[in-house]
mmCIF file of C-alpha atoms (C1' of nucleotides) in Angstrom:
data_model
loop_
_atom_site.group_PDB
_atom_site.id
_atom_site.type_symbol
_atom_site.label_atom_id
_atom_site.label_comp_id
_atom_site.label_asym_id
_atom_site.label_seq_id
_atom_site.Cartn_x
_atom_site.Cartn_y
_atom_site.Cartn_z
ATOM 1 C CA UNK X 288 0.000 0.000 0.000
ATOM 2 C CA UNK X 289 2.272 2.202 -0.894
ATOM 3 C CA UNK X 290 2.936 6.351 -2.051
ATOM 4 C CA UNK X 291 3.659 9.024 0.133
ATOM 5 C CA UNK X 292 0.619 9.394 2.061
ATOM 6 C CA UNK X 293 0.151 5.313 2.845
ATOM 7 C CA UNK X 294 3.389 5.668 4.139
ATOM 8 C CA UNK X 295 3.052 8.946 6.189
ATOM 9 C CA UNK X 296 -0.058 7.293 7.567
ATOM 10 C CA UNK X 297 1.804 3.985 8.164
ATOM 11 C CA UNK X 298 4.480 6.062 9.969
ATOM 12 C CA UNK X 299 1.857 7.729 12.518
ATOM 13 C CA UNK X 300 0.286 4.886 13.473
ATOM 14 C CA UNK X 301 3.524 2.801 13.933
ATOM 15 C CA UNK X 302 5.417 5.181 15.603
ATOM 16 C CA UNK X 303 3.694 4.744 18.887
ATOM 17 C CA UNK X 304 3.365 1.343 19.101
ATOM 18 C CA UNK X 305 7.649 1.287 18.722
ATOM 19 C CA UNK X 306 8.170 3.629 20.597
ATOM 20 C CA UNK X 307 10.951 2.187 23.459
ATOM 21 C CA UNK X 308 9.700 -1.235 22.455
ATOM 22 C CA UNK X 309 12.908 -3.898 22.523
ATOM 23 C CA UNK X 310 13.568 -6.068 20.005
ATOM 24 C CA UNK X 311 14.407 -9.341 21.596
ATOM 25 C CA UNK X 312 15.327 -11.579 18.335
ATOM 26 C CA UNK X 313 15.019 -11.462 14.834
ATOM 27 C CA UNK X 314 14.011 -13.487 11.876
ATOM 28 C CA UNK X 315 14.790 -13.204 8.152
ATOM 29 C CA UNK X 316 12.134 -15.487 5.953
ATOM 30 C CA UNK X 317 13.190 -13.902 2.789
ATOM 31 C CA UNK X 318 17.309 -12.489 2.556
ATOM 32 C CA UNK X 319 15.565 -10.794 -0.447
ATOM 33 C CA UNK X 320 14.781 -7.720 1.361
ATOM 34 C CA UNK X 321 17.645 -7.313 2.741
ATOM 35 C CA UNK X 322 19.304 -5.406 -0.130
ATOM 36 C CA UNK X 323 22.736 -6.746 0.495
ATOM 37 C CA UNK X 324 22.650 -6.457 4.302
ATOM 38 C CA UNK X 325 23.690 -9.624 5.674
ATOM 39 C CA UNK X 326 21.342 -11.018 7.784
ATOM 40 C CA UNK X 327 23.745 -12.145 10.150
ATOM 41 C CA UNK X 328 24.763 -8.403 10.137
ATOM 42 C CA UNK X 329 21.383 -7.459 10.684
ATOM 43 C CA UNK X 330 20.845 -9.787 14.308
ATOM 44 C CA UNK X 331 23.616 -8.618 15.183
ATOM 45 C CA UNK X 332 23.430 -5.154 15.567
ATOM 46 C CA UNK X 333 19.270 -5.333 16.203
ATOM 47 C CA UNK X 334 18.988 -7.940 19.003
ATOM 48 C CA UNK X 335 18.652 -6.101 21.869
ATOM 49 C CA UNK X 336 18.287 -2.990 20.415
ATOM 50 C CA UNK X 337 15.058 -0.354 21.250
ATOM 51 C CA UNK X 338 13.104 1.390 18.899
ATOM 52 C CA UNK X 339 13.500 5.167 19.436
ATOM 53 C CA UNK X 340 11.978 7.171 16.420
ATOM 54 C CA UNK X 341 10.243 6.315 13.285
ATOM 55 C CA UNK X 342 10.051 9.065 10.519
ATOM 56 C CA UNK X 343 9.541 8.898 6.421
ATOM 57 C CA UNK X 344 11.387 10.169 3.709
ATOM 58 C CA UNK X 345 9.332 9.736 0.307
ATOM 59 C CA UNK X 346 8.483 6.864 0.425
ATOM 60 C CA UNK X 347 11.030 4.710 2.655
ATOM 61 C CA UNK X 348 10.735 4.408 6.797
ATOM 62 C CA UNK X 349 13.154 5.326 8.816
ATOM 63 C CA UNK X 350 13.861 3.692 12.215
ATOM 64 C CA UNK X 351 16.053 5.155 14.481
ATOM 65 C CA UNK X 352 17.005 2.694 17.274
ATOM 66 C CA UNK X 353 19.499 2.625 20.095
ATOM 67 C CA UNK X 354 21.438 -0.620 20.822
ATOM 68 C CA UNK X 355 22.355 -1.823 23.813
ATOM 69 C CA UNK X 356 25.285 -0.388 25.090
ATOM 70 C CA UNK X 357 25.825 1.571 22.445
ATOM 71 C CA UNK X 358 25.246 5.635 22.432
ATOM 72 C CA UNK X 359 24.857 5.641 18.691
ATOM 73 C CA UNK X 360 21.669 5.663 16.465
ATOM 74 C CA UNK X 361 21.385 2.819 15.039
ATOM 75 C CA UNK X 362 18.917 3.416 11.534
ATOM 76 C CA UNK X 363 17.153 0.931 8.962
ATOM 77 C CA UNK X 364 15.398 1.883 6.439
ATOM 78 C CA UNK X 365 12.430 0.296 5.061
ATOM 79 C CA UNK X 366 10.677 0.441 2.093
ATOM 80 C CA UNK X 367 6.717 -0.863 0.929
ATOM 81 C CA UNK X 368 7.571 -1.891 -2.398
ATOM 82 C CA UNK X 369 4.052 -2.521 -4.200
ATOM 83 C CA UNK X 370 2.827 -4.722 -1.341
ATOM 84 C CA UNK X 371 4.274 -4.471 1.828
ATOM 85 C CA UNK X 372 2.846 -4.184 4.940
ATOM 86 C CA UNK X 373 3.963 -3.153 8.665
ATOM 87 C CA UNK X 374 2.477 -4.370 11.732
ATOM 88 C CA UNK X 375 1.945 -5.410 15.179
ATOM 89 C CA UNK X 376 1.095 -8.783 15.384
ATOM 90 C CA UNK X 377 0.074 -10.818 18.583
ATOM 91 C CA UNK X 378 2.725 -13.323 18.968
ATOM 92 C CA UNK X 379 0.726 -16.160 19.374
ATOM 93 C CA UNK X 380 -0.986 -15.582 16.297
ATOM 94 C CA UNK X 381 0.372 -17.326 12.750
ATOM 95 C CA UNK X 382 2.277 -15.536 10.182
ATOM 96 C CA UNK X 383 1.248 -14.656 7.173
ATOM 97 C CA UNK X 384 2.290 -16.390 4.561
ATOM 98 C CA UNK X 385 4.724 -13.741 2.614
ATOM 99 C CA UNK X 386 6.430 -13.020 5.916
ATOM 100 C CA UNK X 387 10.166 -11.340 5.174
ATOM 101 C CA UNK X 388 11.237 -10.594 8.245
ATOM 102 C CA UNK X 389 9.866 -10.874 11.679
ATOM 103 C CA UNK X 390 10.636 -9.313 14.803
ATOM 104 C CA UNK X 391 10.194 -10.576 18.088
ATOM 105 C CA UNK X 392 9.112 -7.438 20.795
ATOM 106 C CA UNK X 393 7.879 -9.732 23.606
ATOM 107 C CA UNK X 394 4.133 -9.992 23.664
ATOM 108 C CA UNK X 395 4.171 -9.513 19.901
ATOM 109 C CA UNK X 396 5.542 -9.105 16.595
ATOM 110 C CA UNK X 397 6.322 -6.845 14.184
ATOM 111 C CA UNK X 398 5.699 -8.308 10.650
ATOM 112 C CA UNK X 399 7.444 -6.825 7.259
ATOM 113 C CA UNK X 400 5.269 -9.014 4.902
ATOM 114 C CA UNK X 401 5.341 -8.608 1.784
ATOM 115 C CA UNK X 402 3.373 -11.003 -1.296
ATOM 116 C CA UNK X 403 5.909 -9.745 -4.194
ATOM 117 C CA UNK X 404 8.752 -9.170 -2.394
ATOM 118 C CA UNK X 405 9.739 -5.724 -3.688
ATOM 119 C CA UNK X 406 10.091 -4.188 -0.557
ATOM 120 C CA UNK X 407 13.289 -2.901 1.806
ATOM 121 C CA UNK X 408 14.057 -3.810 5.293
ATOM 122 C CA UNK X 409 17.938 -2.754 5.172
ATOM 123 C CA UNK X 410 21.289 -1.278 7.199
ATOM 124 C CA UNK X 411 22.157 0.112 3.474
ATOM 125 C CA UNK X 412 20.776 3.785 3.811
ATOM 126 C CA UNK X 413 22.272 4.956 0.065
ATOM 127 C CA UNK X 414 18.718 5.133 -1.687
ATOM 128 C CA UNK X 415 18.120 8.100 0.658
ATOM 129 C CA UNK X 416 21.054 9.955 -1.124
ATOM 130 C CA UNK X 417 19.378 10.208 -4.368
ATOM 131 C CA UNK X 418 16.137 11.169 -3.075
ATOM 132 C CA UNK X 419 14.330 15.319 -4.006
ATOM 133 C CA UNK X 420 12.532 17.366 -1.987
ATOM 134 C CA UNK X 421 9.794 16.635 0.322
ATOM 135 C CA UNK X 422 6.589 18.124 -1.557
ATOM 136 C CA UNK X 423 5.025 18.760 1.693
ATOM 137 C CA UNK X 424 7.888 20.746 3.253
ATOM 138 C CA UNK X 425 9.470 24.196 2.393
ATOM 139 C CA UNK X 426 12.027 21.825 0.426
ATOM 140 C CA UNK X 427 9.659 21.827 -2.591
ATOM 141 C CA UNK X 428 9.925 25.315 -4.243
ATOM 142 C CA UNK X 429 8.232 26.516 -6.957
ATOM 143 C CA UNK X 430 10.914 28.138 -8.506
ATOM 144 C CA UNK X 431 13.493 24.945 -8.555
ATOM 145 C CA UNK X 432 10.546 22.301 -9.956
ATOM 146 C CA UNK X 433 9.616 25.073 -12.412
ATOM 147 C CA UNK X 434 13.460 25.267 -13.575
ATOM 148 C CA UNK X 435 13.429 21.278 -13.399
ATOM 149 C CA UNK X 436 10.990 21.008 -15.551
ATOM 150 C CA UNK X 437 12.580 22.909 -18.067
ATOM 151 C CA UNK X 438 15.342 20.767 -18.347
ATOM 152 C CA UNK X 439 13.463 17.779 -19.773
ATOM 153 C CA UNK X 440 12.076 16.484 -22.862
ATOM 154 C CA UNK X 441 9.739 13.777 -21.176
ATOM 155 C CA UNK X 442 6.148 13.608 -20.884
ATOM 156 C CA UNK X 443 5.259 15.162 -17.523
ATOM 157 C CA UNK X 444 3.428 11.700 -16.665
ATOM 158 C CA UNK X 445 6.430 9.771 -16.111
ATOM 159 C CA UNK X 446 8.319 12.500 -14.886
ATOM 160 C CA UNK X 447 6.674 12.923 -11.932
ATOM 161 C CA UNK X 448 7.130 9.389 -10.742
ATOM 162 C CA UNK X 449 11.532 10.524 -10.841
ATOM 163 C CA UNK X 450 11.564 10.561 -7.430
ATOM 164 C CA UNK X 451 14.958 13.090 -7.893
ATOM 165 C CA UNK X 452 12.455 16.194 -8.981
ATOM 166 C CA UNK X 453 10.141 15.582 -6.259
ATOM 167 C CA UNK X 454 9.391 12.382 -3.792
ATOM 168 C CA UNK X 455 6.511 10.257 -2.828
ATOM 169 C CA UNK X 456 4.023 10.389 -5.963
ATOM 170 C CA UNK X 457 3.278 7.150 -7.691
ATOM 171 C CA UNK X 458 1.537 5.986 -10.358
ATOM 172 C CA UNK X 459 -1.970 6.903 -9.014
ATOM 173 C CA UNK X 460 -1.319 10.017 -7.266
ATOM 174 C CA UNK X 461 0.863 11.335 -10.104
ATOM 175 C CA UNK X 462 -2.479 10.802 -12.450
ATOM 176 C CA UNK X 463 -4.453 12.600 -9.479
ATOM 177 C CA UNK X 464 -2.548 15.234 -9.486
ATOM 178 C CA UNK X 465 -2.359 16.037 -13.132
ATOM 179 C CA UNK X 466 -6.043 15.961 -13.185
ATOM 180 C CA UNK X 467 -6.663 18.129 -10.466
ATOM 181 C CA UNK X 468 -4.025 20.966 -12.416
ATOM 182 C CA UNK X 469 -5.951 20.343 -15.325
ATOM 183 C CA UNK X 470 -2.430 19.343 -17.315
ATOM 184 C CA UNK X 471 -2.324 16.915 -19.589
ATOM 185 C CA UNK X 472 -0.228 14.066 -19.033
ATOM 186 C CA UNK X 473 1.087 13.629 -22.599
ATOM 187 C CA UNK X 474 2.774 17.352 -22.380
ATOM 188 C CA UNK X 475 6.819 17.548 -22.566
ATOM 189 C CA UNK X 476 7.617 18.923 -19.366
ATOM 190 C CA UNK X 477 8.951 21.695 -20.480
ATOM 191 C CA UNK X 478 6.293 23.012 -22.686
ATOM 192 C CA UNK X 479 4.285 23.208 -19.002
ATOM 193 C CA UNK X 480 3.214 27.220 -18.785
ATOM 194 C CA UNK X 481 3.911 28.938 -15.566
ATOM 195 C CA UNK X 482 0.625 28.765 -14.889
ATOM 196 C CA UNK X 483 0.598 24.907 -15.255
ATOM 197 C CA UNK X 484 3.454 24.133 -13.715
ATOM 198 C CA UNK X 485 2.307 26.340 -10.278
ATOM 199 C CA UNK X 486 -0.906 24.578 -10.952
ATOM 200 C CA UNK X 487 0.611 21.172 -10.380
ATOM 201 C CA UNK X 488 2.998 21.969 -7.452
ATOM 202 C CA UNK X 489 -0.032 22.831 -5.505
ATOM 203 C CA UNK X 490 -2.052 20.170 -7.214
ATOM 204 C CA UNK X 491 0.411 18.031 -5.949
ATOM 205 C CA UNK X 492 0.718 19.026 -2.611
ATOM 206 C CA UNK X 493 -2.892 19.379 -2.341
ATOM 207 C CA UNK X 494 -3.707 15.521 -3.845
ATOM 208 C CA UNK X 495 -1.259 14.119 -0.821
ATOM 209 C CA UNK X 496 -2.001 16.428 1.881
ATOM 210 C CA UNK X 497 -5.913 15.323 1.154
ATOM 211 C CA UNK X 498 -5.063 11.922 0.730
ATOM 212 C CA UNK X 499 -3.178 11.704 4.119
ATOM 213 C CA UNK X 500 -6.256 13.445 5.916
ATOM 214 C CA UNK X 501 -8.588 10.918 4.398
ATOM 215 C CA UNK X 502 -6.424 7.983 5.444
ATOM 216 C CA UNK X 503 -5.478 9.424 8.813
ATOM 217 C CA UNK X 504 -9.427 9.365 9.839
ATOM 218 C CA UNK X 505 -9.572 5.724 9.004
ATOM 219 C CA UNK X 506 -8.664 2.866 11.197
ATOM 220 C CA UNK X 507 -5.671 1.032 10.384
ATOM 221 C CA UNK X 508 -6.628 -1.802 11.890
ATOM 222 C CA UNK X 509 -4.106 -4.899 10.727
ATOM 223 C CA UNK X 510 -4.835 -7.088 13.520
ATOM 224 C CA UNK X 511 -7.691 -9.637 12.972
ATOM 225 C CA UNK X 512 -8.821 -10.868 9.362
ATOM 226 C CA UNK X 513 -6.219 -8.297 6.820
ATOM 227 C CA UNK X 514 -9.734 -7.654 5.624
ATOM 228 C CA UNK X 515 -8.440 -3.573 5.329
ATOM 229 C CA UNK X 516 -5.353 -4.295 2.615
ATOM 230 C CA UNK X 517 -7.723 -2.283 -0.125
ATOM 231 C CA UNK X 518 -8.160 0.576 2.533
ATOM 232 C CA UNK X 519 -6.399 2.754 0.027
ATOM 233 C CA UNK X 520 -7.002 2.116 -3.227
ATOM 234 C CA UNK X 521 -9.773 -0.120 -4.717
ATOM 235 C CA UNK X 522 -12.700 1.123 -3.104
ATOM 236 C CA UNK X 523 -14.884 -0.876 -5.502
ATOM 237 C CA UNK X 524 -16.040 -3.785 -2.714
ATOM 238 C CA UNK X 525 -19.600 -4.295 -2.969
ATOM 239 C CA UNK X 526 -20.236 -3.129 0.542
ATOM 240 C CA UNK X 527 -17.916 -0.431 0.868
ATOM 241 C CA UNK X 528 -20.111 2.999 1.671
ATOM 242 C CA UNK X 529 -19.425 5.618 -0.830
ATOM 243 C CA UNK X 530 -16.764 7.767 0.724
ATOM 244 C CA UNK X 531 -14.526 4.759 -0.189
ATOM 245 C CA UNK X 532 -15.085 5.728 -3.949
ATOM 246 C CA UNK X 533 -14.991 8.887 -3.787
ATOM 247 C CA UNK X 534 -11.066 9.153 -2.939
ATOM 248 C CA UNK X 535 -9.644 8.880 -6.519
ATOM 249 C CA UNK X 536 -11.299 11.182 -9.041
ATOM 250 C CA UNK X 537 -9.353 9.380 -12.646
ATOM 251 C CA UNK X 538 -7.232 6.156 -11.219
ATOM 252 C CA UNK X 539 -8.428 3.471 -12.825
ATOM 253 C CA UNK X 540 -11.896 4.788 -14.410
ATOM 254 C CA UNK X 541 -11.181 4.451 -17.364
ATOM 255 C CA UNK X 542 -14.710 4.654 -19.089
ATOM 256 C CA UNK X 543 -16.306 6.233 -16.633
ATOM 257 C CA UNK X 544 -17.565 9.572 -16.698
ATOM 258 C CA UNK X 545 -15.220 12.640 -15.548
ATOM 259 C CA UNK X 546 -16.548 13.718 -12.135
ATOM 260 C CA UNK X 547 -16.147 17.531 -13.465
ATOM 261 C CA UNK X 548 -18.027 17.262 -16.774
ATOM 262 C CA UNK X 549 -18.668 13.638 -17.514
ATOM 263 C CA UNK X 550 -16.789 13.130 -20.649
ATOM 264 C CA UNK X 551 -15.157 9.185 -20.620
ATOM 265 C CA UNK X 552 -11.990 9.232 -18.617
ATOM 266 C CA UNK X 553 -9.267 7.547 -20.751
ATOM 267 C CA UNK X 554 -6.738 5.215 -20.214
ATOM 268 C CA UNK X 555 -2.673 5.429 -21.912
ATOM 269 C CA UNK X 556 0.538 3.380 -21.454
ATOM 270 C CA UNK X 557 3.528 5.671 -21.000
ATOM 271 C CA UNK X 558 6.994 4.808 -19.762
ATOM 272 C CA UNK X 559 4.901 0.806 -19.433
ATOM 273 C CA UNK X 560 2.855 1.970 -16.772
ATOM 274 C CA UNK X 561 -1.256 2.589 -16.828
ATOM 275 C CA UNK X 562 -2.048 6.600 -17.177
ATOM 276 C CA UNK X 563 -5.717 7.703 -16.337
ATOM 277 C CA UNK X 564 -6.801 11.057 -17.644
ATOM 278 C CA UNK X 565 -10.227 13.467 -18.782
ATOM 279 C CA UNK X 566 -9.482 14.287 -22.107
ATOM 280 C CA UNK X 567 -11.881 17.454 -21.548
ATOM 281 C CA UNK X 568 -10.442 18.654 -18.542
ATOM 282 C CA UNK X 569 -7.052 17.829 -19.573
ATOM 283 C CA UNK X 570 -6.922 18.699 -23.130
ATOM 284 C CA UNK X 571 -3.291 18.991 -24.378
ATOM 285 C CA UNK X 572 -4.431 22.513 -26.102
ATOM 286 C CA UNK X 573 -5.314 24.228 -22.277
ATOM 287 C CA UNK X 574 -2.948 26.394 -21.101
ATOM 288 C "C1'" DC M 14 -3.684 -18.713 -21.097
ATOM 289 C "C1'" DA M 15 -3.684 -13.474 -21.265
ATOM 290 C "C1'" DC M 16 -3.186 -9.215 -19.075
ATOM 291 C "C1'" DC M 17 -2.994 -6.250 -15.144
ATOM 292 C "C1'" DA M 18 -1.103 -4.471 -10.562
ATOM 293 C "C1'" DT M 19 0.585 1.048 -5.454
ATOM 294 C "C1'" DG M 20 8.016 0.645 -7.068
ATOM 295 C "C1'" DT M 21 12.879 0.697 -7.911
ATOM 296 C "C1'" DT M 22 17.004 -0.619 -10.278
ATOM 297 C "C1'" DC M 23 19.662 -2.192 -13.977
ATOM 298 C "C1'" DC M 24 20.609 -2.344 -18.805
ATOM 299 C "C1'" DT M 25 20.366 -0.646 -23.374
ATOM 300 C "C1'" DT M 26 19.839 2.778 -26.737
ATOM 301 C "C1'" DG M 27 20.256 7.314 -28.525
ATOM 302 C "C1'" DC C 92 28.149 11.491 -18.912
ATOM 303 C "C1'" DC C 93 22.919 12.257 -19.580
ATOM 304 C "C1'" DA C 94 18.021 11.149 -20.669
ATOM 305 C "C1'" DA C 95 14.490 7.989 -21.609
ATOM 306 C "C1'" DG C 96 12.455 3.511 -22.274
ATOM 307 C "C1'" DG C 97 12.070 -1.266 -21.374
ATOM 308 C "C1'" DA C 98 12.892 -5.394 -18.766
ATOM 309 C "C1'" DA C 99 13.425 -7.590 -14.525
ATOM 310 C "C1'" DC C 100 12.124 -8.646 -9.951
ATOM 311 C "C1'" DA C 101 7.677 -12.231 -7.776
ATOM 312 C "C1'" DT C 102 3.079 -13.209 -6.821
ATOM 313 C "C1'" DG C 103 -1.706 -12.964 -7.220
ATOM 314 C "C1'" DG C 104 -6.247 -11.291 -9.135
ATOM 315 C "C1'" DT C 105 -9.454 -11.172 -12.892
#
DNA sequence: CACCATGTTCCTTG
DNA sequence: CCAAGGAACATGGT
């Protein structure tokens, strides 16, 4: 479940549960995730060790922990991939199938699963390094993404998923926020107006900053049946009440009327990945 | 069987 | 070296 505001939400609710917790052993299903850290490297420097601090950066989780003995910060960095989760689990409960790694905090667990097994859960902080500017903070100028822009021939679509000009959009939020600036997604970036391009920054900011409010009010609740994976994004369960539909306004509606002025939202392939846009409200001739 | 899926990295091509 | 596109990664849903 992850882009920006999943993880921002993840990272609230975790926080406090990890807060001074202890991990008292570790276990690595899948060396996968690692990313190169040896997992005999990783129970090493973890067993024992407290949680103090949990923070994001775009998309990854940071956790800051101290280990025992040892006045240093000790940080990992996780990362969702397309389907990882994070939780508390009670430790007599089973695990789930796609378990990576497991660890052991006493009366329960905390569970990186993860069914494709794109995810992080690493000592090997260098992704961090090549990471832009948090859209939500004073980081994100106008000024710099209008000059970054600028610089590139690609279509603005796949540009905003380079996670160097700006971090945490994805594929769906990077097709929300076009559609809420009115841009089209098939524009070069740097044929973007100034007008367009201010559009987006604060269609972008807007999109997440909306998108962690909605998921902030709803409760994360892993424990129990994992009925609440599609919390997010497929709201189309038969009994889900309609605020669950009304989150995304062109992901994956392709057909369905435009929720400004009804015209069929479209579907595209660009860079190989899905693009969802109103032709009418996002007509390449706008300005 | 076919195609699709929230992400990142590596490789190739230009 | 840079930019952009495609494949790979691995599993499951429709």
């Amino acid at each position: 479940m992850p882009e920006l505001p999943e993880v921002e939400v993840l990272v609230r609710k975790l926080n406090p549960l990890l807060q001074g917790r202890c991990v008292c052993r570790l276990q690595v299903r899948r060396s996968k995730v690692l990313a190169g850290t040896p997992a005999s490297q990783l129970k090493r420097k973890l067993a024992g060790a407290r949680f103090t601090g949990l923070s994001r950066r775009g998309k990854y989780l940071v956790f800051t922990l101290r280990a025992r003995g040892s006045p240093q910060p000790l940080k990992l960095l996780g990362h969702l991939g397309m389907t990882g989760r994070m939780y508390l689990l009670p430790a007599r409960e089973p695990l789930p199938r796609h378990a990576a790694v497991v660890l052991d905090l006493g009366r329960d667990l905390f569970v990186f699963e993860d069914t494709r097994y794109f995810g992080r859960f690493t000592l090997d902080l260098r992704p961090l390094e090549r990471l832009g500017p948090e859209p939500l903070s004073a980081d994100f100028r106008l000024d710099e993404f209008q000059r970054a822009l600028k610089r590139s021939r690609q279509a603005i679509k796949p540009k905003l998923l380079d996670q160097r000009l700006v971090v945490g959009l994805g594929n769906i939020y990077a097709s929300e926020a076009l559609f809420r600036a009115g841009v089209s997604p098939t524009l070069m970036a740097r044929r973007l107006t100034a007008a367009q391009a201010r559009r987006l920054w604060l269609a972008i900011r807007a999109v997440l900053r909306h998108a962690i409010s909605w998921g902030s009010t709803v409760p994360l609740n892993y424990l129990g049946q994992g009925k609440h994976d599609k919390l997010f994004y497929f709201g189309r369960a038969p009994d889900a009440p309609d605020f669950y539909t009304e989150r995304l306004r062109v992901y994956d509606r392709a057909g369905r009327p435009c929720r400004n002025c009804g015209s069929l939202i479209r579907r595209l392939v660009q860079a190989g990945r899905s693009t969802y846009w109103c032709p009418r409200c996002q007509s390449p001739r706008q300005t």
